JSON list of C-alpha atoms in Angstrom, two decimals:
[
{"chain": "Z", "resi": 1, "resn": "MET", "atom": "CA", "xyz": [9.68, 12.82, -17.81]},
{"chain": "Z", "resi": 2, "resn": "SER", "atom": "CA", "xyz": [8.43, 11.46, -21.13]},
{"chain": "Z", "resi": 3, "resn": "MET", "atom": "CA", "xyz": [4.88, 10.75, -22.22]},
{"chain": "Z", "resi": 4, "resn": "PRO", "atom": "CA", "xyz": [4.06, 7.08, -22.88]},
{"chain": "Z", "resi": 5, "resn": "ARG", "atom": "CA", "xyz": [3.75, 6.08, -26.50]},
{"chain": "Z", "resi": 6, "resn": "GLU", "atom": "CA", "xyz": [0.18, 5.53, -27.64]},
{"chain": "Z", "resi": 7, "resn": "PRO", "atom": "CA", "xyz": [-0.66, 2.12, -29.15]},
{"chain": "Z", "resi": 8, "resn": "GLU", "atom": "CA", "xyz": [-1.76, 1.96, -32.75]},
{"chain": "Z", "resi": 9, "resn": "GLY", "atom": "CA", "xyz": [-5.45, 1.50, -33.54]},
{"chain": "Z", "resi": 10, "resn": "ASP", "atom": "CA", "xyz": [-8.59, 2.36, -31.62]},
{"chain": "Z", "resi": 11, "resn": "HIS", "atom": "CA", "xyz": [-8.19, 2.54, -27.87]},
{"chain": "Z", "resi": 12, "resn": "GLN", "atom": "CA", "xyz": [-9.53, 4.25, -24.77]},
{"chain": "Z", "resi": 13, "resn": "ALA", "atom": "CA", "xyz": [-7.17, 6.61, -22.94]},
{"chain": "Z", "resi": 14, "resn": "LEU", "atom": "CA", "xyz": [-7.34, 7.01, -19.16]},
{"chain": "Z", "resi": 15, "resn": "GLU", "atom": "CA", "xyz": [-5.09, 9.03, -16.86]},
{"chain": "Z", "resi": 16, "resn": "PHE", "atom": "CA", "xyz": [-4.54, 8.50, -13.13]},
{"chain": "Z", "resi": 17, "resn": "THR", "atom": "CA", "xyz": [-2.40, 10.38, -10.62]},
{"chain": "Z", "resi": 18, "resn": "ALA", "atom": "CA", "xyz": [-1.09, 9.23, -7.25]},
{"chain": "Z", "resi": 19, "resn": "HIS", "atom": "CA", "xyz": [-3.41, 10.47, -4.49]},
{"chain": "Z", "resi": 20, "resn": "GLU", "atom": "CA", "xyz": [-0.83, 11.50, -1.89]},
{"chain": "Z", "resi": 21, "resn": "GLU", "atom": "CA", "xyz": [-0.01, 15.22, -1.56]},
{"chain": "Z", "resi": 22, "resn": "GLU", "atom": "CA", "xyz": [2.53, 15.40, 1.30]},
{"chain": "Z", "resi": 23, "resn": "CYS", "atom": "CA", "xyz": [5.74, 13.53, 2.10]},
{"chain": "Z", "resi": 24, "resn": "ALA", "atom": "CA", "xyz": [5.30, 11.27, 5.13]},
{"chain": "Z", "resi": 25, "resn": "VAL", "atom": "CA", "xyz": [8.89, 12.04, 6.25]},
{"chain": "Z", "resi": 26, "resn": "CYS", "atom": "CA", "xyz": [9.33, 15.82, 5.92]},
{"chain": "Z", "resi": 27, "resn": "GLY", "atom": "CA", "xyz": [5.77, 16.98, 5.27]},
{"chain": "Z", "resi": 28, "resn": "GLY", "atom": "CA", "xyz": [6.79, 18.70, 2.06]},
{"chain": "Z", "resi": 29, "resn": "SER", "atom": "CA", "xyz": [4.85, 18.63, -1.19]},
{"chain": "Z", "resi": 30, "resn": "LEU", "atom": "CA", "xyz": [5.05, 15.67, -3.51]},
{"chain": "Z", "resi": 31, "resn": "GLN", "atom": "CA", "xyz": [5.66, 16.24, -7.20]},
{"chain": "Z", "resi": 32, "resn": "ILE", "atom": "CA", "xyz": [4.96, 14.18, -10.29]},
{"chain": "Z", "resi": 33, "resn": "THR", "atom": "CA", "xyz": [8.32, 12.72, -11.28]},
{"chain": "Z", "resi": 34, "resn": "GLN", "atom": "CA", "xyz": [7.36, 9.81, -13.50]},
{"chain": "Z", "resi": 35, "resn": "TRP", "atom": "CA", "xyz": [4.86, 9.09, -16.22]},
{"chain": "Z", "resi": 36, "resn": "ARG", "atom": "CA", "xyz": [4.16, 5.47, -17.11]},
{"chain": "Z", "resi": 37, "resn": "GLY", "atom": "CA", "xyz": [2.05, 4.04, -19.89]},
{"chain": "Z", "resi": 38, "resn": "ARG", "atom": "CA", "xyz": [0.31, 0.64, -19.84]},
{"chain": "Z", "resi": 39, "resn": "ALA", "atom": "CA", "xyz": [-1.58, -0.77, -22.79]},
{"chain": "Z", "resi": 40, "resn": "LEU", "atom": "CA", "xyz": [-4.16, -3.30, -21.57]},
{"chain": "Z", "resi": 41, "resn": "TRP", "atom": "CA", "xyz": [-6.74, -5.46, -23.26]},
{"chain": "Z", "resi": 42, "resn": "ARG", "atom": "CA", "xyz": [-10.06, -5.37, -21.44]},
{"chain": "Z", "resi": 43, "resn": "LEU", "atom": "CA", "xyz": [-13.36, -6.89, -22.49]},
{"chain": "Z", "resi": 44, "resn": "ASP", "atom": "CA", "xyz": [-14.45, -3.57, -23.99]},
{"chain": "Z", "resi": 45, "resn": "GLY", "atom": "CA", "xyz": [-11.28, -3.13, -26.03]},
{"chain": "Z", "resi": 46, "resn": "LEU", "atom": "CA", "xyz": [-7.75, -1.74, -25.80]},
{"chain": "Z", "resi": 47, "resn": "HIS", "atom": "CA", "xyz": [-6.99, 0.77, -23.03]},
{"chain": "Z", "resi": 48, "resn": "LEU", "atom": "CA", "xyz": [-3.99, 3.03, -22.56]},
{"chain": "Z", "resi": 49, "resn": "LEU", "atom": "CA", "xyz": [-3.42, 3.95, -18.93]},
{"chain": "Z", "resi": 50, "resn": "THR", "atom": "CA", "xyz": [-1.24, 7.00, -18.32]},
{"chain": "Z", "resi": 51, "resn": "LEU", "atom": "CA", "xyz": [-0.01, 6.76, -14.73]},
{"chain": "Z", "resi": 52, "resn": "ARG", "atom": "CA", "xyz": [1.53, 9.74, -12.97]},
{"chain": "Z", "resi": 53, "resn": "ASP", "atom": "CA", "xyz": [3.73, 8.75, -10.02]},
{"chain": "Z", "resi": 54, "resn": "LYS", "atom": "CA", "xyz": [4.82, 11.13, -7.28]},
{"chain": "Z", "resi": 55, "resn": "ARG", "atom": "CA", "xyz": [7.66, 11.47, -4.79]},
{"chain": "Z", "resi": 56, "resn": "CYS", "atom": "CA", "xyz": [9.05, 14.09, -2.43]},
{"chain": "Z", "resi": 57, "resn": "ALA", "atom": "CA", "xyz": [10.28, 17.26, -4.14]},
{"chain": "Z", "resi": 58, "resn": "ASP", "atom": "CA", "xyz": [13.17, 17.64, -1.66]},
{"chain": "Z", "resi": 59, "resn": "HIS", "atom": "CA", "xyz": [16.23, 15.87, -3.06]},
{"chain": "Z", "resi": 60, "resn": "GLY", "atom": "CA", "xyz": [17.78, 15.78, 0.41]},
{"chain": "Z", "resi": 61, "resn": "CYS", "atom": "CA", "xyz": [14.81, 14.07, 2.07]},
{"chain": "Z", "resi": 62, "resn": "THR", "atom": "CA", "xyz": [15.09, 10.35, 2.82]},
{"chain": "Z", "resi": 63, "resn": "GLY", "atom": "CA", "xyz": [11.42, 10.05, 1.86]},
{"chain": "Z", "resi": 64, "resn": "ARG", "atom": "CA", "xyz": [12.26, 10.85, -1.76]},
{"chain": "Z", "resi": 65, "resn": "THR", "atom": "CA", "xyz": [13.07, 7.20, -2.40]},
{"chain": "Z", "resi": 66, "resn": "LEU", "atom": "CA", "xyz": [9.40, 6.31, -1.81]},
{"chain": "Z", "resi": 67, "resn": "VAL", "atom": "CA", "xyz": [7.44, 6.41, -5.07]},
{"chain": "Z", "resi": 68, "resn": "HIS", "atom": "CA", "xyz": [3.67, 6.84, -4.79]},
{"chain": "Z", "resi": 69, "resn": "ARG", "atom": "CA", "xyz": [1.64, 5.26, -7.58]},
{"chain": "Z", "resi": 70, "resn": "PRO", "atom": "CA", "xyz": [-2.03, 5.63, -8.55]},
{"chain": "Z", "resi": 71, "resn": "PRO", "atom": "CA", "xyz": [-3.98, 2.83, -6.81]},
{"chain": "Z", "resi": 72, "resn": "GLU", "atom": "CA", "xyz": [-6.45, 2.67, -9.71]},
{"chain": "Z", "resi": 73, "resn": "GLU", "atom": "CA", "xyz": [-3.82, 0.83, -11.75]},
{"chain": "Z", "resi": 74, "resn": "HIS", "atom": "CA", "xyz": [-4.32, -2.26, -9.59]},
{"chain": "Z", "resi": 75, "resn": "CYS", "atom": "CA", "xyz": [-8.07, -2.25, -10.23]},
{"chain": "Z", "resi": 76, "resn": "PHE", "atom": "CA", "xyz": [-7.34, -2.73, -13.93]},
{"chain": "Z", "resi": 77, "resn": "ALA", "atom": "CA", "xyz": [-4.68, -5.42, -14.06]},
{"chain": "Z", "resi": 78, "resn": "GLN", "atom": "CA", "xyz": [-2.02, -7.32, -12.18]},
{"chain": "Z", "resi": 79, "resn": "LYS", "atom": "CA", "xyz": [1.60, -6.26, -12.27]},
{"chain": "Z", "resi": 80, "resn": "HIS", "atom": "CA", "xyz": [3.19, -6.65, -15.73]},
{"chain": "Z", "resi": 81, "resn": "ASP", "atom": "CA", "xyz": [0.01, -8.21, -17.19]},
{"chain": "Z", "resi": 82, "resn": "ARG", "atom": "CA", "xyz": [-1.28, -6.99, -20.56]},
{"chain": "Z", "resi": 83, "resn": "LEU", "atom": "CA", "xyz": [-4.74, -8.46, -19.86]},
{"chain": "Z", "resi": 84, "resn": "GLY", "atom": "CA", "xyz": [-7.20, -6.63, -17.65]},
{"chain": "Z", "resi": 85, "resn": "LEU", "atom": "CA", "xyz": [-8.62, -8.32, -14.58]},
{"chain": "Z", "resi": 86, "resn": "ASP", "atom": "CA", "xyz": [-11.98, -8.58, -16.33]},
{"chain": "Z", "resi": 87, "resn": "VAL", "atom": "CA", "xyz": [-10.41, -10.64, -19.13]},
{"chain": "Z", "resi": 88, "resn": "LEU", "atom": "CA", "xyz": [-8.58, -12.78, -16.56]},
{"chain": "Z", "resi": 89, "resn": "PHE", "atom": "CA", "xyz": [-11.87, -13.46, -14.80]},
{"chain": "Z", "resi": 90, "resn": "GLU", "atom": "CA", "xyz": [-13.68, -14.11, -18.07]},
{"chain": "Z", "resi": 91, "resn": "ILE", "atom": "CA", "xyz": [-11.13, -16.83, -18.85]},
{"chain": "Z", "resi": 92, "resn": "GLY", "atom": "CA", "xyz": [-11.26, -18.26, -15.32]},
{"chain": "Z", "resi": 93, "resn": "GLU", "atom": "CA", "xyz": [-15.04, -18.42, -15.06]},
{"chain": "Z", "resi": 94, "resn": "ARG", "atom": "CA", "xyz": [-15.51, -19.80, -18.58]},
{"chain": "Z", "resi": 95, "resn": "ARG", "atom": "CA", "xyz": [-13.03, -22.54, -17.74]},
{"chain": "Z", "resi": 96, "resn": "LEU", "atom": "CA", "xyz": [-14.20, -23.38, -14.20]},
{"chain": "Z", "resi": 97, "resn": "ARG", "atom": "CA", "xyz": [-17.91, -22.66, -14.40]},
{"chain": "Z", "resi": 98, "resn": "ASP", "atom": "CA", "xyz": [-18.72, -23.40, -18.05]},
{"chain": "Z", "resi": 99, "resn": "ASP", "atom": "CA", "xyz": [-15.99, -26.06, -18.58]},
{"chain": "Z", "resi": 100, "resn": "LEU", "atom": "CA", "xyz": [-15.00, -24.57, -21.92]},
{"chain": "Z", "resi": 101, "resn": "SER", "atom": "CA", "xyz": [-11.76, -25.56, -23.63]},
{"chain": "Z", "resi": 102, "resn": "PHE", "atom": "CA", "xyz": [-9.01, -22.99, -24.07]},
{"chain": "Z", "resi": 103, "resn": "ALA", "atom": "CA", "xyz": [-9.66, -23.08, -27.82]},
{"chain": "Z", "resi": 104, "resn": "ALA", "atom": "CA", "xyz": [-13.34, -22.21, -27.29]},
{"chain": "Z", "resi": 105, "resn": "ILE", "atom": "CA", "xyz": [-12.51, -19.41, -24.85]},
{"chain": "Z", "resi": 106, "resn": "HIS", "atom": "CA", "xyz": [-9.90, -18.07, -27.27]},
{"chain": "Z", "resi": 107, "resn": "ALA", "atom": "CA", "xyz": [-12.41, -18.07, -30.13]},
{"chain": "Z", "resi": 108, "resn": "GLN", "atom": "CA", "xyz": [-14.95, -16.13, -28.03]},
{"chain": "Z", "resi": 109, "resn": "LEU", "atom": "CA", "xyz": [-12.41, -13.50, -27.02]},
{"chain": "Z", "resi": 110, "resn": "VAL", "atom": "CA", "xyz": [-11.11, -13.04, -30.57]},
{"chain": "Z", "resi": 111, "resn": "GLU", "atom": "CA", "xyz": [-14.70, -12.67, -31.78]},
{"chain": "Z", "resi": 112, "resn": "ARG", "atom": "CA", "xyz": [-15.06, -9.81, -29.30]},
{"chain": "Z", "resi": 113, "resn": "GLY", "atom": "CA", "xyz": [-12.04, -8.07, -30.83]},
{"chain": "Z", "resi": 114, "resn": "ILE", "atom": "CA", "xyz": [-9.40, -8.93, -28.22]},
{"chain": "Z", "resi": 115, "resn": "ASP", "atom": "CA", "xyz": [-5.88, -9.51, -29.57]},
{"chain": "Z", "resi": 116, "resn": "ILE", "atom": "CA", "xyz": [-4.93, -12.73, -27.81]},
{"chain": "Z", "resi": 117, "resn": "THR", "atom": "CA", "xyz": [-3.47, -16.14, -28.62]},
{"chain": "Z", "resi": 118, "resn": "GLU", "atom": "CA", "xyz": [-4.68, -19.52, -27.38]},
{"chain": "Z", "resi": 119, "resn": "ARG", "atom": "CA", "xyz": [-1.42, -19.97, -25.43]},
{"chain": "Z", "resi": 120, "resn": "THR", "atom": "CA", "xyz": [-2.01, -16.62, -23.73]},
{"chain": "Z", "resi": 121, "resn": "VAL", "atom": "CA", "xyz": [-5.48, -17.82, -22.70]},
{"chain": "Z", "resi": 122, "resn": "SER", "atom": "CA", "xyz": [-3.95, -20.95, -21.14]},
{"chain": "Z", "resi": 123, "resn": "ASN", "atom": "CA", "xyz": [-1.27, -18.91, -19.34]},
{"chain": "Z", "resi": 124, "resn": "ALA", "atom": "CA", "xyz": [-3.88, -16.42, -18.13]},
{"chain": "Z", "resi": 125, "resn": "PHE", "atom": "CA", "xyz": [-5.89, -19.24, -16.58]},
{"chain": "Z", "resi": 126, "resn": "GLN", "atom": "CA", "xyz": [-2.82, -20.32, -14.62]},
{"chain": "Z", "resi": 127, "resn": "ARG", "atom": "CA", "xyz": [-2.37, -16.74, -13.38]},
{"chain": "Z", "resi": 128, "resn": "PHE", "atom": "CA", "xyz": [-6.04, -16.71, -12.40]},
{"chain": "Z", "resi": 129, "resn": "LEU", "atom": "CA", "xyz": [-5.55, -19.86, -10.31]},
{"chain": "Z", "resi": 130, "resn": "ALA", "atom": "CA", "xyz": [-2.37, -18.46, -8.75]},
{"chain": "Z", "resi": 131, "resn": "LEU", "atom": "CA", "xyz": [-4.16, -15.24, -7.85]},
{"chain": "Z", "resi": 132, "resn": "MET", "atom": "CA", "xyz": [-6.90, -17.16, -6.04]},
{"chain": "Z", "resi": 133, "resn": "ARG", "atom": "CA", "xyz": [-4.23, -18.91, -3.95]},
{"chain": "Z", "resi": 134, "resn": "CYS", "atom": "CA", "xyz": [-2.12, -15.81, -3.26]},
{"chain": "Z", "resi": 135, "resn": "ARG", "atom": "CA", "xyz": [-0.73, -15.66, 0.29]},
{"chain": "Z", "resi": 136, "resn": "ALA", "atom": "CA", "xyz": [2.42, -13.59, -0.33]},
{"chain": "Z", "resi": 137, "resn": "GLY", "atom": "CA", "xyz": [1.69, -11.32, 2.63]},
{"chain": "Z", "resi": 138, "resn": "ASP", "atom": "CA", "xyz": [2.23, -14.25, 5.00]},
{"chain": "Z", "resi": 139, "resn": "THR", "atom": "CA", "xyz": [5.87, -14.71, 3.94]},
{"chain": "Z", "resi": 140, "resn": "ALA", "atom": "CA", "xyz": [8.79, -13.30, 5.92]},
{"chain": "Z", "resi": 141, "resn": "LYS", "atom": "CA", "xyz": [10.50, -12.20, 2.69]},
{"chain": "Z", "resi": 142, "resn": "VAL", "atom": "CA", "xyz": [7.65, -9.93, 1.62]},
{"chain": "Z", "resi": 143, "resn": "GLN", "atom": "CA", "xyz": [7.12, -8.58, 5.12]},
{"chain": "Z", "resi": 144, "resn": "LYS", "atom": "CA", "xyz": [10.80, -7.69, 5.41]},
{"chain": "Z", "resi": 145, "resn": "LYS", "atom": "CA", "xyz": [10.74, -5.94, 2.03]},
{"chain": "Z", "resi": 146, "resn": "LEU", "atom": "CA", "xyz": [7.70, -3.84, 2.99]},
{"chain": "Z", "resi": 147, "resn": "ARG", "atom": "CA", "xyz": [9.15, -2.89, 6.38]},
{"chain": "Z", "resi": 148, "resn": "ARG", "atom": "CA", "xyz": [12.34, -1.76, 4.63]},
{"chain": "Z", "resi": 149, "resn": "ARG", "atom": "CA", "xyz": [10.20, 0.50, 2.42]},
{"chain": "Z", "resi": 150, "resn": "GLY", "atom": "CA", "xyz": [8.64, 2.06, 5.52]},
{"chain": "Z", "resi": 151, "resn": "GLY", "atom": "CA", "xyz": [5.12, 0.70, 5.17]},
{"chain": "Z", "resi": 152, "resn": "MET", "atom": "CA", "xyz": [2.39, 0.03, 2.67]},
{"chain": "Z", "resi": 153, "resn": "VAL", "atom": "CA", "xyz": [-0.65, 1.64, 1.07]},
{"chain": "Z", "resi": 154, "resn": "VAL", "atom": "CA", "xyz": [-3.28, -1.09, 0.99]},
{"chain": "Z", "resi": 155, "resn": "LEU", "atom": "CA", "xyz": [-5.85, -1.43, -1.77]},
{"chain": "Z", "resi": 156, "resn": "ILE", "atom": "CA", "xyz": [-8.73, -3.82, -1.16]},
{"chain": "Z", "resi": 157, "resn": "ASP", "atom": "CA", "xyz": [-10.63, -4.60, -4.35]},
{"chain": "Z", "resi": 158, "resn": "GLY", "atom": "CA", "xyz": [-13.56, -6.97, -4.83]},
{"chain": "Z", "resi": 159, "resn": "VAL", "atom": "CA", "xyz": [-13.65, -8.38, -8.36]},
{"chain": "Z", "resi": 160, "resn": "GLN", "atom": "CA", "xyz": [-16.57, -10.30, -9.88]},
{"chain": "Z", "resi": 161, "resn": "PHE", "atom": "CA", "xyz": [-17.14, -11.82, -13.31]},
{"chain": "Z", "resi": 162, "resn": "ASP", "atom": "CA", "xyz": [-20.87, -11.04, -13.12]},
{"chain": "Z", "resi": 163, "resn": "ASP", "atom": "CA", "xyz": [-23.60, -10.52, -10.51]},
{"chain": "Z", "resi": 164, "resn": "HIS", "atom": "CA", "xyz": [-24.04, -14.28, -10.05]},
{"chain": "Z", "resi": 165, "resn": "SER", "atom": "CA", "xyz": [-20.40, -15.36, -9.76]},
{"chain": "Z", "resi": 166, "resn": "PRO", "atom": "CA", "xyz": [-18.22, -15.51, -6.62]},
{"chain": "Z", "resi": 167, "resn": "VAL", "atom": "CA", "xyz": [-16.27, -12.39, -5.65]},
{"chain": "Z", "resi": 168, "resn": "LEU", "atom": "CA", "xyz": [-12.50, -12.45, -5.35]},
{"chain": "Z", "resi": 169, "resn": "TYR", "atom": "CA", "xyz": [-11.15, -10.01, -2.78]},
{"chain": "Z", "resi": 170, "resn": "VAL", "atom": "CA", "xyz": [-7.64, -8.90, -3.71]},
{"chain": "Z", "resi": 171, "resn": "VAL", "atom": "CA", "xyz": [-5.39, -7.06, -1.24]},
{"chain": "Z", "resi": 172, "resn": "THR", "atom": "CA", "xyz": [-2.48, -5.16, -2.81]},
{"chain": "Z", "resi": 173, "resn": "ASP", "atom": "CA", "xyz": [0.28, -2.87, -1.58]},
{"chain": "Z", "resi": 174, "resn": "THR", "atom": "CA", "xyz": [0.22, -0.13, -4.22]},
{"chain": "Z", "resi": 175, "resn": "LEU", "atom": "CA", "xyz": [3.66, 1.21, -3.25]},
{"chain": "Z", "resi": 176, "resn": "SER", "atom": "CA", "xyz": [5.52, -1.98, -4.11]},
{"chain": "Z", "resi": 177, "resn": "HIS", "atom": "CA", "xyz": [3.01, -3.38, -6.66]},
{"chain": "Z", "resi": 178, "resn": "THR", "atom": "CA", "xyz": [2.74, -6.50, -4.47]},
{"chain": "Z", "resi": 179, "resn": "THR", "atom": "CA", "xyz": [-0.41, -8.60, -4.30]},
{"chain": "Z", "resi": 180, "resn": "LEU", "atom": "CA", "xyz": [-0.55, -9.68, -0.66]},
{"chain": "Z", "resi": 181, "resn": "PHE", "atom": "CA", "xyz": [-3.67, -11.84, -0.34]},
{"chain": "Z", "resi": 182, "resn": "ALA", "atom": "CA", "xyz": [-6.64, -13.01, -2.35]},
{"chain": "Z", "resi": 183, "resn": "GLU", "atom": "CA", "xyz": [-9.70, -14.91, -1.17]},
{"chain": "Z", "resi": 184, "resn": "ARG", "atom": "CA", "xyz": [-12.73, -16.10, -3.12]},
{"chain": "Z", "resi": 185, "resn": "HIS", "atom": "CA", "xyz": [-16.18, -15.84, -1.50]},
{"chain": "Z", "resi": 186, "resn": "GLU", "atom": "CA", "xyz": [-19.63, -16.72, -2.76]},
{"chain": "Z", "resi": 187, "resn": "VAL", "atom": "CA", "xyz": [-21.09, -13.28, -1.95]},
{"chain": "Z", "resi": 188, "resn": "ARG", "atom": "CA", "xyz": [-19.87, -9.80, -1.08]},
{"chain": "Z", "resi": 189, "resn": "SER", "atom": "CA", "xyz": [-19.88, -9.18, 2.65]},
{"chain": "Z", "resi": 190, "resn": "ALA", "atom": "CA", "xyz": [-18.08, -7.22, 5.34]},
{"chain": "Z", "resi": 191, "resn": "ALA", "atom": "CA", "xyz": [-17.57, -10.48, 7.24]},
{"chain": "Z", "resi": 192, "resn": "ALA", "atom": "CA", "xyz": [-15.45, -11.84, 4.37]},
{"chain": "Z", "resi": 193, "resn": "LEU", "atom": "CA", "xyz": [-12.98, -8.98, 4.83]},
{"chain": "Z", "resi": 194, "resn": "ALA", "atom": "CA", "xyz": [-12.44, -9.51, 8.57]},
{"chain": "Z", "resi": 195, "resn": "PRO", "atom": "CA", "xyz": [-9.95, -12.42, 8.26]},
{"chain": "Z", "resi": 196, "resn": "MET", "atom": "CA", "xyz": [-7.98, -10.53, 5.60]},
{"chain": "Z", "resi": 197, "resn": "LEU", "atom": "CA", "xyz": [-7.71, -7.48, 7.86]},
{"chain": "Z", "resi": 198, "resn": "GLU", "atom": "CA", "xyz": [-6.43, -9.71, 10.64]},
{"chain": "Z", "resi": 199, "resn": "ARG", "atom": "CA", "xyz": [-3.78, -11.11, 8.29]},
{"chain": "Z", "resi": 200, "resn": "LEU", "atom": "CA", "xyz": [-2.71, -7.58, 7.41]},
{"chain": "Z", "resi": 201, "resn": "LYS", "atom": "CA", "xyz": [-2.37, -6.79, 11.09]},
{"chain": "Z", "resi": 202, "resn": "ALA", "atom": "CA", "xyz": [-0.33, -9.95, 11.66]},
{"chain": "Z", "resi": 203, "resn": "MET", "atom": "CA", "xyz": [2.20, -8.84, 9.03]},
{"chain": "Z", "resi": 204, "resn": "ASN", "atom": "CA", "xyz": [3.47, -6.21, 11.51]},
{"chain": "Z", "resi": 205, "resn": "VAL", "atom": "CA", "xyz": [4.09, -3.73, 8.69]},
{"chain": "Z", "resi": 206, "resn": "PRO", "atom": "CA", "xyz": [2.99, -0.07, 9.07]},
{"chain": "Z", "resi": 207, "resn": "ILE", "atom": "CA", "xyz": [-0.15, 0.69, 7.03]},
{"chain": "Z", "resi": 208, "resn": "LEU", "atom": "CA", "xyz": [0.20, 4.24, 5.72]},
{"chain": "Z", "resi": 209, "resn": "ALA", "atom": "CA", "xyz": [-3.26, 4.36, 4.13]},
{"chain": "Z", "resi": 210, "resn": "PHE", "atom": "CA", "xyz": [-6.18, 2.24, 2.93]},
{"chain": "Z", "resi": 211, "resn": "VAL", "atom": "CA", "xyz": [-7.77, 2.49, -0.49]},
{"chain": "Z", "resi": 212, "resn": "THR", "atom": "CA", "xyz": [-11.01, 0.67, -1.34]},
{"chain": "Z", "resi": 213, "resn": "ASP", "atom": "CA", "xyz": [-13.08, 0.26, -4.49]}
]
């Protein structure tokens, strides 16, 4: 294991560890076998996430291939993204609600100290739109992949730009880093989650655990 390299300059450091304690196959203890570092730009500055992944300590157990990751990672950013979800939503809402140009949004973010280019702002807006339309969990390819892994640990996170903006519910399998579904609703409500839970059930993939925000 090696510690992630810290980014240069001022940043906030946060550390998260996978929640699971026992192997689902043999019942043995899980051990931390991997440290990952992610540097992310959020609206309040640069963050370094240190993520401690676990897997079964028994080298002969078939469950050792299953890597457990901290679910908190998915509350900060999408897979492989260097921008936090709050920055992604800032860009999306400024574009959709305020009708600002990418140049204007870029100028506002740079003024707040975020290291970002205008092209990155434009690309981030496209990722924001793709996230709102995400239906990956409905596809046979994703379902087959998750069954082959033995199941999923589901994180349901409700993300809002501010108290007056719509909420985007994002459903993620934290084991495979796969965003399964996302739906945008005007207000937070338990009723909004019901259709998403039905879609999870329809996937016919074992749900090993639920994590909520």
